[in-house]
Amino acid sequence: MMKITGGKYARMNISSVPDKRTRYTPAIVREALFNMVNVEGMDILELFGGSGIVSAEALSRSAESVTIVEISKSSCDTIRKNLSRFEGRIKILNIDFRIALRRLARQKFDLIFADPPFGTGLLIEAFNEIDKHTDILNKDGIIVIESFEKELPPDHGRSIYLINRKTYGDVILNFYEKQVETTDSDQ
């Protein structure tokens, strides 16, 4: 069991996924994330949802909506159970994150949070896929990719660039923004 760290559902229990391979964003990291990013009224996309704890934290802090992408059916069942008590628009997609990013092309998000499994090679792949699909990010949107000290995502891609990196023990939050497109009249 985990507990929501803040907001209107603070201290509410969230069930973990019955799979020992699932790693959870620690409470101190979740709390730090939401102290840095005010999600009130935001539309959020969470990739690699696990138990849905990050989206639960966002809903507790008055996010407008959450879309959670998770490939594991048992994880999606846990997410549904965990978020059934929350208010807000909730969408759970039981598909691969690459497919989800293509399918969500017409939607816009204020925050994309990705927590790919550590040490699997999915970190770089997730970074590259998000970089390709920045059209789903609102103009002032932010991307947060969780990683660990032995595996960091690049500082920049084709469309996104690193604006901050915060370390909490062996967990690192990497903050990105979309590059502003310039026109000839901007020069």
CSV table of C-alpha atoms in Angstrom, one decimal:
chain,number,residue,atom,x,y,z
A,1,MET,CA,0.0,0.0,0.0
A,2,MET,CA,1.0,3.6,-0.7
A,3,LYS,CA,-0.5,6.8,0.5
A,4,ILE,CA,-1.4,10.0,-1.4
A,5,THR,CA,1.0,12.7,-0.1
A,6,GLY,CA,-1.1,15.8,-0.5
A,7,GLY,CA,-4.3,17.5,-1.7
A,8,LYS,CA,-7.9,16.6,-1.0
A,9,TYR,CA,-7.2,12.9,-0.9
A,10,ALA,CA,-4.1,13.1,1.2
A,11,ARG,CA,-3.3,9.9,3.2
A,12,MET,CA,-5.7,7.8,1.1
A,13,ASN,CA,-4.3,4.3,0.5
A,14,ILE,CA,-3.5,3.3,-3.0
A,15,SER,CA,-3.0,-0.4,-3.8
A,16,SER,CA,0.2,-1.7,-5.4
A,17,VAL,CA,0.3,-3.9,-8.5
A,18,PRO,CA,0.7,-7.6,-7.7
A,19,ASP,CA,3.9,-7.8,-9.7
A,20,LYS,CA,7.3,-7.5,-8.0
A,21,ARG,CA,8.8,-6.0,-11.2
A,22,THR,CA,6.8,-2.8,-10.8
A,23,ARG,CA,8.7,0.0,-9.2
A,24,TYR,CA,6.9,2.9,-7.7
A,25,THR,CA,7.8,6.6,-7.7
A,26,PRO,CA,8.7,7.2,-4.0
A,27,ALA,CA,6.5,9.4,-1.9
A,28,ILE,CA,9.2,12.0,-1.4
A,29,VAL,CA,9.7,12.3,-5.2
A,30,ARG,CA,5.9,12.6,-5.9
A,31,GLU,CA,5.6,15.3,-3.2
A,32,ALA,CA,8.6,17.2,-4.7
A,33,LEU,CA,7.1,16.9,-8.2
A,34,PHE,CA,3.8,18.4,-7.2
A,35,ASN,CA,5.5,21.1,-5.1
A,36,MET,CA,7.3,22.2,-8.3
A,37,VAL,CA,4.4,21.8,-10.7
A,38,ASN,CA,1.0,23.1,-9.9
A,39,VAL,CA,-1.4,20.7,-11.7
A,40,GLU,CA,-4.6,22.4,-10.7
A,41,GLY,CA,-6.8,22.4,-13.8
A,42,MET,CA,-4.3,20.6,-16.0
A,43,ASP,CA,-4.8,17.7,-18.4
A,44,ILE,CA,-2.2,15.1,-17.6
A,45,LEU,CA,-0.8,12.1,-19.6
A,46,GLU,CA,1.0,9.5,-17.5
A,47,LEU,CA,3.0,6.9,-19.5
A,48,PHE,CA,3.9,3.6,-17.8
A,49,GLY,CA,1.2,4.1,-15.2
A,50,GLY,CA,1.9,1.2,-12.8
A,51,SER,CA,-0.6,1.6,-10.0
A,52,GLY,CA,-1.7,5.0,-11.1
A,53,ILE,CA,-0.2,6.7,-8.0
A,54,VAL,CA,1.2,9.7,-9.9
A,55,SER,CA,-2.2,10.3,-11.5
A,56,ALA,CA,-3.9,9.8,-8.2
A,57,GLU,CA,-1.6,12.5,-6.7
A,58,ALA,CA,-2.5,14.8,-9.6
A,59,LEU,CA,-6.3,14.3,-9.1
A,60,SER,CA,-5.9,14.9,-5.4
A,61,ARG,CA,-4.3,18.2,-6.3
A,62,SER,CA,-7.3,19.2,-8.6
A,63,ALA,CA,-6.0,18.2,-12.0
A,64,GLU,CA,-8.7,18.5,-14.6
A,65,SER,CA,-8.1,15.1,-16.2
A,66,VAL,CA,-5.7,12.2,-16.3
A,67,THR,CA,-5.0,9.8,-19.1
A,68,ILE,CA,-3.0,6.8,-18.0
A,69,VAL,CA,-1.2,4.5,-20.4
A,70,GLU,CA,-0.1,1.1,-19.2
A,71,ILE,CA,0.6,-2.1,-21.2
A,72,SER,CA,0.0,-4.6,-18.3
A,73,LYS,CA,-3.7,-5.7,-17.9
A,74,SER,CA,-3.2,-6.5,-14.2
A,75,SER,CA,-1.8,-3.0,-13.7
A,76,CYS,CA,-4.8,-1.4,-15.5
A,77,ASP,CA,-7.1,-3.4,-13.3
A,78,THR,CA,-5.3,-2.0,-10.2
A,79,ILE,CA,-5.4,1.5,-11.7
A,80,ARG,CA,-9.2,1.2,-12.2
A,81,LYS,CA,-9.7,0.1,-8.7
A,82,ASN,CA,-7.5,2.8,-7.2
A,83,LEU,CA,-9.0,5.7,-9.2
A,84,SER,CA,-12.6,4.6,-8.8
A,85,ARG,CA,-12.9,6.8,-5.7
A,86,PHE,CA,-11.5,10.0,-7.4
A,87,GLU,CA,-13.2,12.9,-9.0
A,88,GLY,CA,-12.1,14.1,-12.4
A,89,ARG,CA,-12.0,12.9,-16.0
A,90,ILE,CA,-10.0,9.6,-16.0
A,91,LYS,CA,-9.1,7.6,-19.1
A,92,ILE,CA,-7.1,4.4,-18.8
A,93,LEU,CA,-5.5,3.0,-22.0
A,94,ASN,CA,-4.3,-0.7,-21.8
A,95,ILE,CA,-1.8,-0.4,-24.7
A,96,ASP,CA,1.8,0.2,-25.5
A,97,PHE,CA,3.0,3.8,-25.0
A,98,ARG,CA,4.1,4.1,-28.6
A,99,ILE,CA,0.7,3.3,-29.9
A,100,ALA,CA,-0.9,5.5,-27.3
A,101,LEU,CA,1.2,8.5,-28.4
A,102,ARG,CA,0.0,8.1,-32.0
A,103,ARG,CA,-3.6,7.6,-31.0
A,104,LEU,CA,-3.7,10.7,-28.7
A,105,ALA,CA,-2.5,12.9,-31.6
A,106,ARG,CA,-5.7,15.1,-31.5
A,107,GLN,CA,-5.6,15.7,-27.7
A,108,LYS,CA,-3.6,18.3,-25.8
A,109,PHE,CA,-1.9,17.8,-22.5
A,110,ASP,CA,-0.4,20.3,-20.0
A,111,LEU,CA,1.9,17.7,-18.4
A,112,ILE,CA,3.3,14.4,-19.7
A,113,PHE,CA,4.8,12.3,-17.0
A,114,ALA,CA,6.8,9.1,-18.0
A,115,ASP,CA,8.3,6.6,-15.6
A,116,PRO,CA,9.7,3.8,-17.9
A,117,PRO,CA,11.0,0.7,-16.1
A,118,PHE,CA,14.7,1.3,-15.1
A,119,GLY,CA,17.4,-0.6,-16.9
A,120,THR,CA,15.2,-1.9,-19.8
A,121,GLY,CA,16.2,0.5,-22.6
A,122,LEU,CA,12.7,1.9,-22.6
A,123,LEU,CA,13.9,5.2,-21.2
A,124,ILE,CA,15.6,6.4,-24.4
A,125,GLU,CA,12.8,4.9,-26.5
A,126,ALA,CA,10.2,6.8,-24.4
A,127,PHE,CA,12.3,10.0,-24.7
A,128,ASN,CA,12.5,9.6,-28.5
A,129,GLU,CA,8.8,8.8,-28.9
A,130,ILE,CA,7.7,11.8,-26.7
A,131,ASP,CA,10.1,14.0,-28.7
A,132,LYS,CA,8.4,12.9,-31.9
A,133,HIS,CA,4.9,13.6,-30.6
A,134,THR,CA,5.2,17.0,-28.9
A,135,ASP,CA,2.2,18.1,-30.9
A,136,ILE,CA,0.1,16.6,-28.0
A,137,LEU,CA,1.7,19.0,-25.5
A,138,ASN,CA,0.1,22.4,-25.0
A,139,LYS,CA,2.3,25.5,-25.7
A,140,ASP,CA,3.3,26.0,-22.1
A,141,GLY,CA,3.3,22.3,-21.3
A,142,ILE,CA,6.0,20.4,-19.5
A,143,ILE,CA,7.4,16.9,-19.8
A,144,VAL,CA,8.8,15.0,-16.8
A,145,ILE,CA,10.7,11.8,-17.3
A,146,GLU,CA,11.7,9.8,-14.2
A,147,SER,CA,15.0,8.0,-14.4
A,148,PHE,CA,17.9,6.9,-12.3
A,149,GLU,CA,21.5,8.0,-12.0
A,150,LYS,CA,22.9,5.2,-14.2
A,151,GLU,CA,20.5,5.9,-17.0
A,152,LEU,CA,19.7,9.5,-17.9
A,153,PRO,CA,17.7,10.7,-20.9
A,154,PRO,CA,19.4,13.2,-23.3
A,155,ASP,CA,19.4,16.9,-22.5
A,156,HIS,CA,17.6,17.7,-25.8
A,157,GLY,CA,15.9,16.1,-28.7
A,158,ARG,CA,14.5,17.3,-32.0
A,159,SER,CA,11.6,19.2,-30.3
A,160,ILE,CA,12.3,19.2,-26.5
A,161,TYR,CA,15.0,20.4,-24.3
A,162,LEU,CA,16.0,19.9,-20.6
A,163,ILE,CA,15.2,22.8,-18.3
A,164,ASN,CA,15.8,21.2,-14.9
A,165,ARG,CA,17.1,17.9,-13.4
A,166,LYS,CA,16.4,17.1,-9.7
A,167,THR,CA,17.9,14.2,-7.8
A,168,TYR,CA,16.2,12.4,-4.9
A,169,GLY,CA,18.5,9.5,-3.8
A,170,ASP,CA,18.8,7.3,-6.9
A,171,VAL,CA,15.7,8.7,-8.6
A,172,ILE,CA,16.0,11.7,-10.9
A,173,LEU,CA,13.2,13.9,-12.3
A,174,ASN,CA,14.1,15.3,-15.7
A,175,PHE,CA,12.0,18.4,-16.7
A,176,TYR,CA,11.6,19.3,-20.4
A,177,GLU,CA,9.9,22.0,-22.4
A,178,LYS,CA,9.0,22.1,-26.1
A,179,GLN,CA,11.3,24.3,-28.2
A,180,VAL,CA,9.6,27.4,-29.3
A,181,GLU,CA,9.2,27.6,-33.1
A,182,THR,CA,10.5,30.8,-34.5
A,183,THR,CA,9.1,32.4,-37.7
A,184,ASP,CA,10.9,34.8,-40.0
A,185,SER,CA,9.1,37.7,-38.3
A,186,ASP,CA,10.6,36.7,-34.9
A,187,GLN,CA,14.1,37.3,-36.1
